[in-house]
């Protein structure tokens, strides 16, 4: 019996992109909170959109992982 080699980690790049996007959202939130000269409305929009974007990235990452796991034999 020959053993098949382990499949390459297809999620390595996807994980890096997801973590990068979430860290970018976190950086936007921190910058919006500490920037003294930013308008209040702009600050509100930046924080809100960063949260929505972060939640979307995490949701798509989890959905993609489940979809990929279902496709495995």
JSON list of C-alpha atoms in Angstrom, two decimals:
[
{"chain": "A", "resi": 1, "resn": "UNK", "atom": "CA", "xyz": [0.00, 0.00, 0.00]},
{"chain": "A", "resi": 2, "resn": "UNK", "atom": "CA", "xyz": [1.31, 3.38, -0.90]},
{"chain": "A", "resi": 3, "resn": "UNK", "atom": "CA", "xyz": [0.41, 6.36, 1.15]},
{"chain": "A", "resi": 4, "resn": "UNK", "atom": "CA", "xyz": [-0.75, 9.44, -0.69]},
{"chain": "A", "resi": 5, "resn": "UNK", "atom": "CA", "xyz": [1.15, 12.61, 0.16]},
{"chain": "A", "resi": 6, "resn": "UNK", "atom": "CA", "xyz": [-0.64, 15.13, 2.31]},
{"chain": "A", "resi": 7, "resn": "UNK", "atom": "CA", "xyz": [-2.64, 17.69, 0.40]},
{"chain": "A", "resi": 8, "resn": "UNK", "atom": "CA", "xyz": [-1.10, 21.17, 0.38]},
{"chain": "A", "resi": 9, "resn": "UNK", "atom": "CA", "xyz": [-2.65, 23.66, 2.75]},
{"chain": "A", "resi": 10, "resn": "UNK", "atom": "CA", "xyz": [-5.00, 25.50, 0.40]},
{"chain": "A", "resi": 11, "resn": "UNK", "atom": "CA", "xyz": [-6.11, 27.77, 3.18]},
{"chain": "A", "resi": 12, "resn": "UNK", "atom": "CA", "xyz": [-2.72, 29.32, 3.89]},
{"chain": "A", "resi": 13, "resn": "UNK", "atom": "CA", "xyz": [-3.21, 32.31, 1.55]},
{"chain": "A", "resi": 14, "resn": "UNK", "atom": "CA", "xyz": [-6.89, 32.61, 2.43]},
{"chain": "A", "resi": 15, "resn": "UNK", "atom": "CA", "xyz": [-6.05, 32.74, 6.12]},
{"chain": "A", "resi": 16, "resn": "UNK", "atom": "CA", "xyz": [-3.43, 35.44, 5.58]},
{"chain": "A", "resi": 17, "resn": "UNK", "atom": "CA", "xyz": [-5.84, 37.53, 3.52]},
{"chain": "A", "resi": 18, "resn": "UNK", "atom": "CA", "xyz": [-8.64, 37.17, 6.08]},
{"chain": "A", "resi": 19, "resn": "UNK", "atom": "CA", "xyz": [-6.36, 38.06, 9.00]},
{"chain": "A", "resi": 20, "resn": "UNK", "atom": "CA", "xyz": [-4.92, 40.98, 7.04]},
{"chain": "A", "resi": 21, "resn": "UNK", "atom": "CA", "xyz": [-8.38, 42.34, 6.28]},
{"chain": "A", "resi": 22, "resn": "UNK", "atom": "CA", "xyz": [-9.49, 42.02, 9.91]},
{"chain": "A", "resi": 23, "resn": "UNK", "atom": "CA", "xyz": [-6.30, 43.70, 11.15]},
{"chain": "A", "resi": 24, "resn": "UNK", "atom": "CA", "xyz": [-6.83, 46.51, 8.61]},
{"chain": "A", "resi": 25, "resn": "UNK", "atom": "CA", "xyz": [-10.36, 47.01, 9.96]},
{"chain": "A", "resi": 26, "resn": "UNK", "atom": "CA", "xyz": [-9.02, 47.10, 13.50]},
{"chain": "A", "resi": 27, "resn": "UNK", "atom": "CA", "xyz": [-6.37, 49.64, 12.50]},
{"chain": "A", "resi": 28, "resn": "UNK", "atom": "CA", "xyz": [-9.04, 51.84, 10.87]},
{"chain": "A", "resi": 29, "resn": "UNK", "atom": "CA", "xyz": [-11.09, 51.75, 14.07]},
{"chain": "A", "resi": 30, "resn": "UNK", "atom": "CA", "xyz": [-8.10, 52.63, 16.25]},
{"chain": "A", "resi": 31, "resn": "UNK", "atom": "CA", "xyz": [-7.04, 55.47, 13.94]},
{"chain": "A", "resi": 32, "resn": "UNK", "atom": "CA", "xyz": [-10.58, 56.84, 13.86]},
{"chain": "A", "resi": 33, "resn": "UNK", "atom": "CA", "xyz": [-10.76, 56.75, 17.64]},
{"chain": "A", "resi": 34, "resn": "UNK", "atom": "CA", "xyz": [-7.46, 58.54, 18.28]},
{"chain": "A", "resi": 35, "resn": "UNK", "atom": "CA", "xyz": [-7.35, 61.03, 15.39]},
{"chain": "A", "resi": 36, "resn": "UNK", "atom": "CA", "xyz": [-7.95, 64.42, 17.01]},
{"chain": "A", "resi": 37, "resn": "UNK", "atom": "CA", "xyz": [-8.75, 66.37, 13.85]},
{"chain": "A", "resi": 38, "resn": "UNK", "atom": "CA", "xyz": [-11.22, 63.90, 12.28]},
{"chain": "A", "resi": 39, "resn": "UNK", "atom": "CA", "xyz": [-14.80, 65.07, 11.89]},
{"chain": "A", "resi": 40, "resn": "UNK", "atom": "CA", "xyz": [-17.33, 63.23, 14.08]},
{"chain": "A", "resi": 41, "resn": "UNK", "atom": "CA", "xyz": [-19.44, 62.09, 11.12]},
{"chain": "A", "resi": 42, "resn": "UNK", "atom": "CA", "xyz": [-16.41, 60.76, 9.27]},
{"chain": "A", "resi": 43, "resn": "UNK", "atom": "CA", "xyz": [-15.28, 58.97, 12.42]},
{"chain": "A", "resi": 44, "resn": "UNK", "atom": "CA", "xyz": [-18.72, 57.38, 12.78]},
{"chain": "A", "resi": 45, "resn": "UNK", "atom": "CA", "xyz": [-18.76, 56.18, 9.17]},
{"chain": "A", "resi": 46, "resn": "UNK", "atom": "CA", "xyz": [-15.22, 54.77, 9.34]},
{"chain": "A", "resi": 47, "resn": "UNK", "atom": "CA", "xyz": [-15.92, 52.81, 12.52]},
{"chain": "A", "resi": 48, "resn": "UNK", "atom": "CA", "xyz": [-19.28, 51.52, 11.29]},
{"chain": "A", "resi": 49, "resn": "UNK", "atom": "CA", "xyz": [-17.97, 50.40, 7.91]},
{"chain": "A", "resi": 50, "resn": "UNK", "atom": "CA", "xyz": [-14.89, 48.80, 9.45]},
{"chain": "A", "resi": 51, "resn": "UNK", "atom": "CA", "xyz": [-17.12, 46.71, 11.73]},
{"chain": "A", "resi": 52, "resn": "UNK", "atom": "CA", "xyz": [-19.36, 45.68, 8.81]},
{"chain": "A", "resi": 53, "resn": "UNK", "atom": "CA", "xyz": [-16.35, 44.81, 6.69]},
{"chain": "A", "resi": 54, "resn": "UNK", "atom": "CA", "xyz": [-14.75, 42.78, 9.49]},
{"chain": "A", "resi": 55, "resn": "UNK", "atom": "CA", "xyz": [-17.94, 40.85, 10.14]},
{"chain": "A", "resi": 56, "resn": "UNK", "atom": "CA", "xyz": [-18.32, 40.17, 6.42]},
{"chain": "A", "resi": 57, "resn": "UNK", "atom": "CA", "xyz": [-14.77, 38.87, 6.10]},
{"chain": "A", "resi": 58, "resn": "UNK", "atom": "CA", "xyz": [-15.18, 36.55, 9.09]},
{"chain": "A", "resi": 59, "resn": "UNK", "atom": "CA", "xyz": [-18.56, 35.32, 7.81]},
{"chain": "A", "resi": 60, "resn": "UNK", "atom": "CA", "xyz": [-17.25, 34.62, 4.32]},
{"chain": "A", "resi": 61, "resn": "UNK", "atom": "CA", "xyz": [-14.18, 32.89, 5.75]},
{"chain": "A", "resi": 62, "resn": "UNK", "atom": "CA", "xyz": [-16.31, 30.54, 7.88]},
{"chain": "A", "resi": 63, "resn": "UNK", "atom": "CA", "xyz": [-18.80, 29.92, 5.05]},
{"chain": "A", "resi": 64, "resn": "UNK", "atom": "CA", "xyz": [-15.94, 29.18, 2.65]},
{"chain": "A", "resi": 65, "resn": "UNK", "atom": "CA", "xyz": [-14.35, 26.74, 5.09]},
{"chain": "A", "resi": 66, "resn": "UNK", "atom": "CA", "xyz": [-17.61, 24.85, 5.53]},
{"chain": "A", "resi": 67, "resn": "UNK", "atom": "CA", "xyz": [-18.19, 24.77, 1.78]},
{"chain": "A", "resi": 68, "resn": "UNK", "atom": "CA", "xyz": [-14.65, 23.54, 1.14]},
{"chain": "A", "resi": 69, "resn": "UNK", "atom": "CA", "xyz": [-14.95, 20.83, 3.82]},
{"chain": "A", "resi": 70, "resn": "UNK", "atom": "CA", "xyz": [-18.18, 19.54, 2.29]},
{"chain": "A", "resi": 71, "resn": "UNK", "atom": "CA", "xyz": [-16.47, 19.18, -1.07]},
{"chain": "A", "resi": 72, "resn": "UNK", "atom": "CA", "xyz": [-13.72, 16.93, 0.29]},
{"chain": "A", "resi": 73, "resn": "UNK", "atom": "CA", "xyz": [-14.13, 13.19, -0.31]}
]
